[in-house]
Amino acid sequence: MNELKNMFVEKLKTANKLLVFTGAGISAESGIATFRGEGGIWEKFKAEELANFNAFMSNPDLVWEWYQYRRKIINEAKPNKGHYAIAEMELYFESVKVSTQNVDNMHKRAGSKNVYELHGNIERNYCLKCRTFYNSADFNFEYNKAPKCKCGGLIRPDVVWFGETLPMEEFALSEKAASNSDIVFVVGTSAVVYPAAQIPISGKSSGAYVVEINIEETALTRFADYSIFGKSGEILPEICKLSKELKNIC
Ligand code: BJW
Ligand code: ZN
């Protein structure tokens, strides 16, 4: 165990480029529920019922209400120590990129500069018919009625549902960052949803050292070079502090 820790410290000391790949668990300590597992939002709602296009077309108001409910929680939430630690790491490394499956904006709000949003952003919406974009903050959308565009088309959240393709550029840049990184941190994700879960694996195949931070074992654990079990809001600030010491930045 100590050998693994020593190896991690050595890797951190010499690393220049980092990719931090995140999932819902990093925002759990901000009070935003995860998708799966205990306390997950999908204990109450089935994923298939809500996060896919057919569900939206057959019951747009129900799916819309689910997003409005989550938007309210996200808007009232604040980034936590884990998000801030990632943003601070930019001071200690040549490059720190964040590839997130989350739609909650927390990394940008914490100050991270290079954020790739793989599954969209809950603040944005667009019209299915004419593709006009609508930011939730600029419109007083109803809570439980899916809104219509001025052209008459239905407005949907700009997020990636099951069966839909990920934004090509964000995915390609994440894959590139994974392959170019010295360390890929994988934080708070069950790593079961593809193709996003492919990103740390691509990093590993290109020689990156993969460090997982999670409260429990995941589908990624067997690929990780080093797993740290604990809350990301506690572990990431420790790694950030250690990085500062190792890089001799006072
Ligand atoms: C902590 C913590 C703390 C808690 N500290 N840790 C069969 C096999 C393989 C693939 C497929 C298959 N059948 C279908 C597919 C494809 C499908 C897929 O992967 N399905 C699997 C579930 C089986 N993928 C897709 O459909 C994707 N598109 C695609 O493949 O396109 C190609 C294609 C096109 C057309 C036809 C066919 C193929 C799209 C996937 C989109 C996922 N969208 C969602 C919703 C986004 C919008 C929204 O937010 O509403 O994205 S689903 C949901 O899961 C969300 C998340 O980003 C994503 C991942 O979840 P995440 O982040 O890992 O969260 P959790 O809850 O799972 O885990 C939380 C973790 O945190 C846990 O490990 C905890 O322990 C930990 N934790 N507290 C640290 N304090
Ligand atoms: Zn329209």
Coordinates of N, CA and C in Angstrom, one line a residue, residues 97-99 115-119 160 165-177 199:
K97 N -6.7 19.9 -17.4 CA -8.0 19.9 -18.2 C -9.0 19.1 -17.4
V98 N -10.2 19.5 -17.5 CA -11.3 18.8 -16.8 C -12.3 18.3 -17.9
S99 N -12.6 17.0 -17.8 CA -13.6 16.5 -18.7 C -14.7 15.9 -17.8
V115 N -12.7 23.3 -19.4 CA -13.7 22.3 -19.0 C -14.4 21.8 -20.3
Y116 N -14.4 20.5 -20.5 CA -15.1 19.8 -21.6 C -16.4 19.2 -21.0
E117 N -17.5 19.6 -21.5 CA -18.8 19.1 -21.0 C -19.3 18.0 -21.9
L118 N -19.1 16.8 -21.5 CA -19.4 15.6 -22.4 C -20.9 15.4 -22.5
H119 N -21.7 15.7 -21.5 CA -23.2 15.4 -21.5 C -24.0 16.7 -21.5
V160 N -27.2 15.4 -23.0 CA -27.1 14.2 -23.9 C -27.9 13.0 -23.2
T165 N -25.7 11.0 -29.5 CA -24.2 11.1 -29.6 C -23.7 12.3 -28.7
L166 N -22.5 12.1 -28.2 CA -21.9 13.2 -27.4 C -21.4 14.3 -28.3
P167 N -21.3 15.5 -27.8 CA -20.7 16.6 -28.6 C -19.3 16.2 -29.1
M168 N -19.1 16.2 -30.4 CA -17.9 15.6 -31.0 C -16.6 16.3 -30.6
E169 N -16.7 17.6 -30.5 CA -15.4 18.3 -30.2 C -15.0 18.1 -28.7
E170 N -16.0 18.1 -27.9 CA -15.7 18.0 -26.4 C -15.2 16.5 -26.2
F171 N -15.7 15.6 -26.9 CA -15.3 14.2 -26.7 C -13.9 14.0 -27.3
A172 N -13.6 14.6 -28.5 CA -12.3 14.5 -29.1 C -11.2 15.2 -28.3
L173 N -11.6 16.3 -27.8 CA -10.6 17.1 -26.9 C -10.3 16.3 -25.6
S174 N -11.3 15.7 -25.1 CA -11.1 14.9 -23.9 C -10.2 13.7 -24.1
E175 N -10.5 13.0 -25.2 CA -9.6 11.8 -25.6 C -8.2 12.3 -25.8
K176 N -8.0 13.4 -26.5 CA -6.7 13.9 -26.7 C -6.0 14.3 -25.4
A177 N -6.7 15.0 -24.5 CA -6.1 15.3 -23.3 C -5.8 14.1 -22.5
I199 N -12.8 7.3 -21.8 CA -11.7 8.4 -21.8 C -10.5 8.0 -20.9

